[in-house]
Amino acid sequence: MNRVENIWGVRTPHERGTEWPERVDQELAVAEAEVDRWVQSACVLCSNGCACDIAVKDGKMVGVRGRAGDRINHGRLGPKGLYASWQWSDQDRLTHPLVRTSEGLRQATWDEAMGRIVEESKKRHPLKQGFYTSGQLFLEEYYTLAVIGKAGLGTPHMDGNTRLCTATAAAALKETFGSDGQPGSYEDIEHCDALFLFGHNMAATQTVLWSRVLDRVEGPDAPVIVAVDPRDTPVTRLADVHLAPLPGSNQALMNGLIHELIEHGYVDHDYVARHTIGYDELAATVASYEPKQVAEICGVNAVDVQHAAEIFGRSERVLSTVLQGFYQSHQATAASCQVNNLHLLRGLIGKPGCGVLQMNGQPTAENTRECGADGDLPGFRNWANPQHIDELAKLWNVDRLKIPHWAPPTHAMQLWRYVDQGSIDFLWISATNPAVSLPELPRIRDILSREDLFLVVQDGFLTETAQYADVVLPAALWGEKQGTFTNASRTVHLSEQAVDPPGEARSDLDIFLDYARRMDFRDADGEPLIGWTTPEEAFEAWKECTRGRPCDYSGLTYDALRGASGIPWPCTDDAPEGTDRLYEDSVFPTEPETCEDYGHDLLTGGSTTPEKYKALNPGGRAFLKAMPFTEPPEWISSAYPLIATTGRSPYHFHTRTKTGRSPQLKQAEPKVWVELSAADAAELGVAEGNQVRVESARGWMEGAARIGGARPGVVFVPFHFGYWDATEGAPPSAANEFTLTEWDPVSKQPIYKVVAVRVRKA
Amino acid sequence: MHLSTYLGLLHASENSLAEAFDQVGRDHADEPDVEHLCHVLSEKAAGHVEALSPFVTRYGVQREDEPDRLHAAEFGGTRTGGVGLLRDLQDLYVLASFVDITWTVVGQAAQGVPDAELLKTVGSCQAETSTQLSWLQTRIKQAAPQALIVA
Ligand code: SF4
């Protein structure tokens, strides 16, 4: 079957409460009999983490097949998994290190390249050095990087591009439950009576998960679906209720839903009293959000708000999912916390069919968060809790003062600002492409071209970002190295090495270990700081770091992961099979000794002090965080009368380094487009396919118009399309040319979804 | 009765704070979070000025020089660079702390009068002042090492 045309494949409908049937999807470049061997792995082209086996012939990857017995995908793969898992593997790969000379980049040996990095690193204060990593490495690599940064070098400047995709999920979970950790399970799809998708175009972002929903929808007793999205998408077209709030108004809508829940007596007051804190403030905050007022702020129908709230209030089992429509929008953390609140108000958590899935975008973003390769500490530890710092100091055998913990680790947006100011002038980027993915690209290009900046880029391809590097390190990619990673529902998979990396490319783990060796990082006894050399040894070290923490991996082994299916953490000696859902007992990790964070003021991001937090006496109860709606930092004006929002295509991932090299996917979506409502298109005199220019106060790009889809006043542009395959002289195609440098005060996730622009025919 | 003197002091101090937040936000526009949040917090302070007005009328205005001198002494304008930002945030912190303790003083008097309405206003405004302080402290803590060691 052509899975470009049929994105979600054939239906296998089934009844509520029954297992999702298996359906094995496969794509092979050779006849099946010619495959030498199949190697276990899981797909890394979105956060779903579909388990698969890689087909190998003559030392090359030649295909993939979904793993039938796996709890995540039950054999299925989507178009990205099928057509872009390996097809890029011998195209345009970096096979040697490169170093910059006056003539540009030239080939170098590993010794020369690493020597240069170490020389630059050694001559600087740790605070002048920053690391910008990814949501696409493996757990073992993040953990190693985190130990290097926090206990070797001693810099707080480390974050991932996960800041752009998953920071709000983590922040909302911390604010409500005290710690990160996905409460729900994908199996809740099989059990729910109602499914709410908040800013989550699941049909495009996690296509296999959407297949799972479709199989419930087409079966008997289908769940009711409510979608919140300003666009028209396959999800909203299927939904029983589609709420299309104006970009930036999510918080008003959420307050309205909570208002209705309270107003109509859908609150389980007994549950609220026993398991939560903050009800009175929440009720007072939402008191004025009558459906009529919400309708006015959000530009939706009051009746739809009432109807959606009624569905939430009356359904026995509700599952909610949240993604970028909330995370990358205004009041991101506040609005995402309200989703948690809806569930807590009804006590719908920790039970089959009831749960919250605060999603992420990238395949291994969960690990960036757990391992502390982003703005967190390893093992969901609390930077403001001296005991947690001592635990890490003991584990790594270093002085506690070595570990920067005077403030939260530097978030990416601030890290880039420090580079902009020159106070960081050594930046090491791994597995990400900020020259296309960060907001306000004209500014990012200026920063990347700073004379005083020493830039290391570690990647599989010579990306747009690598063009600016002083040293380029060729990295092994998926299938060319071994490691584990964890999907959006806490499920850990092992990805084995199927083939050798091209040329001299090395795994990111080996690169980080080489740097640590050359820097000669030592512990308090003069022993090498990092005692491991293989992925499995790194995994064993990581297990110790998580022991007793919410993300406990201590019961997992590589061998256990070689079984039929992935395993969800926490996985301990007591729960060797892992844990489907968190919080079955409604005891939340909010105890001051346990929690990952003492919380923030949602308006400003001001931290709650430890004393204040302890005075709240949380005792395992969850926080019902409240906040009024506020105006977004940027809004329409006469010069920029439309609101742009950026997003994703089902056929591409991130900046297309892999999917753009897949013939099927490139053909499916070869070029950027600009989605306009019919009304706006008519007013602008734009017809389908016309080239249009989208321009903000900061920059502009062009693309072909697609009409329909968006609500009037809203323009949608996919962000995948950078410049590595652009034709000479073509106009700018990256959506981030026009986006703005603003972020959520709590999660620090940039606001990609509320940008004032103007559009005209090009 | 000196309550009126203190209401006047508070009124003027909140005004200074609103202006100072606004100025710091505008002059540090290269720091998007500072720009945006200073604007938001300036509006909060301006809201407090408004909330105080009925009480200023009720108890009569009797303005001393205190608040203006405070403004002149504590906030002489913004500075530039990493250390400049740090100092400006620190000045805001000092101003906001002064506002905070002045609310406490007014709150105590409101209990003595007693004036339930004023007490309610003290409660809500002081909570917002505490938010301003907590943000300032968080931001200062974040900025300090970089500004003092390597900027
Ligand atoms: S849904 Fe995601 S993980 Fe699964 S095959 Fe598609 S891209 Fe890969």
Coordinates of N, CA, C and O in Angstrom, one line a residue, chain A residues 439-442 634 644-646 674 694-701 715-717 734-740 752 755-757:
Chain A
P439 N 13.7 30.3 16.6 CA 12.9 31.5 16.2 C 13.8 32.6 15.7 O 15.0 32.7 16.1
E440 N 13.3 33.5 14.8 CA 13.9 34.7 14.4 C 15.3 34.4 13.7 O 16.4 34.8 14.3
L441 N 15.3 33.7 12.6 CA 16.6 33.2 12.0 C 17.5 34.3 11.7 O 18.8 34.1 11.7
P442 N 17.1 35.5 11.2 CA 18.1 36.5 10.9 C 19.0 36.8 12.1 O 20.2 37.0 12.0
E634 N 2.8 39.6 21.5 CA 2.7 40.3 20.1 C 1.3 40.0 19.6 O 0.7 38.9 19.7
A644 N 0.3 34.5 12.4 CA 0.9 33.3 11.8 C 1.1 32.3 12.9 O 1.5 32.7 14.1
T645 N 1.0 31.1 12.6 CA 1.4 30.0 13.5 C 2.2 29.0 12.7 O 1.9 28.8 11.5
T646 N 3.2 28.4 13.3 CA 4.0 27.4 12.5 C 3.7 26.0 13.0 O 3.1 25.8 14.1
V674 N 2.0 28.0 2.3 CA 1.4 28.9 3.2 C -0.1 28.7 3.2 O -0.7 28.8 2.2
V694 N 5.2 36.0 3.3 CA 4.7 36.2 4.7 C 5.8 37.0 5.4 O 7.0 36.6 5.4
E695 N 5.4 38.1 6.0 CA 6.4 39.0 6.5 C 6.1 39.5 7.9 O 4.9 39.9 8.2
S696 N 7.0 39.5 8.8 CA 6.8 40.1 10.2 C 7.8 41.3 10.3 O 8.5 41.6 9.4
A697 N 7.8 41.8 11.5 CA 8.7 43.0 11.8 C 10.1 42.5 11.7 O 11.1 43.3 11.7
R698 N 10.4 41.1 11.7 CA 11.7 40.6 11.8 C 12.3 40.0 10.6 O 13.5 40.0 10.3
G699 N 11.4 39.4 9.7 CA 11.9 38.8 8.5 C 10.7 38.2 7.7 O 9.6 38.4 8.1
W700 N 11.1 37.6 6.6 CA 10.1 37.1 5.6 C 10.5 35.9 4.9 O 11.7 35.5 4.9
M701 N 9.5 35.2 4.5 CA 9.7 34.0 3.6 C 8.6 33.9 2.6 O 7.6 34.7 2.6
V715 N -2.7 32.4 9.6 CA -1.9 31.9 8.6 C -1.1 30.8 9.2 O -0.5 30.9 10.2
F716 N -1.0 29.7 8.4 CA -0.2 28.6 8.9 C 1.0 28.3 8.0 O 0.8 28.2 6.8
V717 N 2.2 28.1 8.5 CA 3.4 27.8 7.7 C 4.1 26.6 8.4 O 4.5 26.7 9.6
A734 N 12.1 29.3 5.1 CA 12.0 28.9 6.5 C 11.0 29.7 7.2 O 11.1 31.0 7.2
A735 N 10.0 29.1 7.9 CA 9.0 29.8 8.6 C 9.7 30.6 9.7 O 9.2 31.7 10.1
N736 N 10.8 30.2 10.3 CA 11.4 30.9 11.4 C 12.1 32.2 11.0 O 12.6 32.9 11.8
E737 N 12.0 32.5 9.7 CA 12.5 33.8 9.3 C 11.7 34.9 9.9 O 12.2 36.0 10.3
F738 N 10.4 34.6 10.1 CA 9.5 35.7 10.7 C 9.1 35.5 12.1 O 8.5 36.4 12.7
T739 N 9.4 34.4 12.7 CA 9.0 34.2 14.1 C 9.7 35.1 15.1 O 10.6 35.8 14.7
L740 N 9.3 35.1 16.4 CA 9.8 36.1 17.3 C 10.5 35.5 18.5 O 10.3 34.3 18.8
Y752 N 5.9 30.1 19.1 CA 5.9 30.0 17.7 C 4.5 30.2 17.1 O 4.4 30.2 15.9
V755 N 2.3 35.0 16.0 CA 3.2 35.9 15.4 C 2.5 36.9 14.5 O 1.7 36.4 13.6
A756 N 2.6 38.2 14.7 CA 1.9 39.1 13.8 C 2.6 39.3 12.5 O 3.8 39.5 12.4
V757 N 1.9 39.0 11.4 CA 2.5 39.1 10.0 C 1.5 39.8 9.0 O 0.4 40.0 9.3

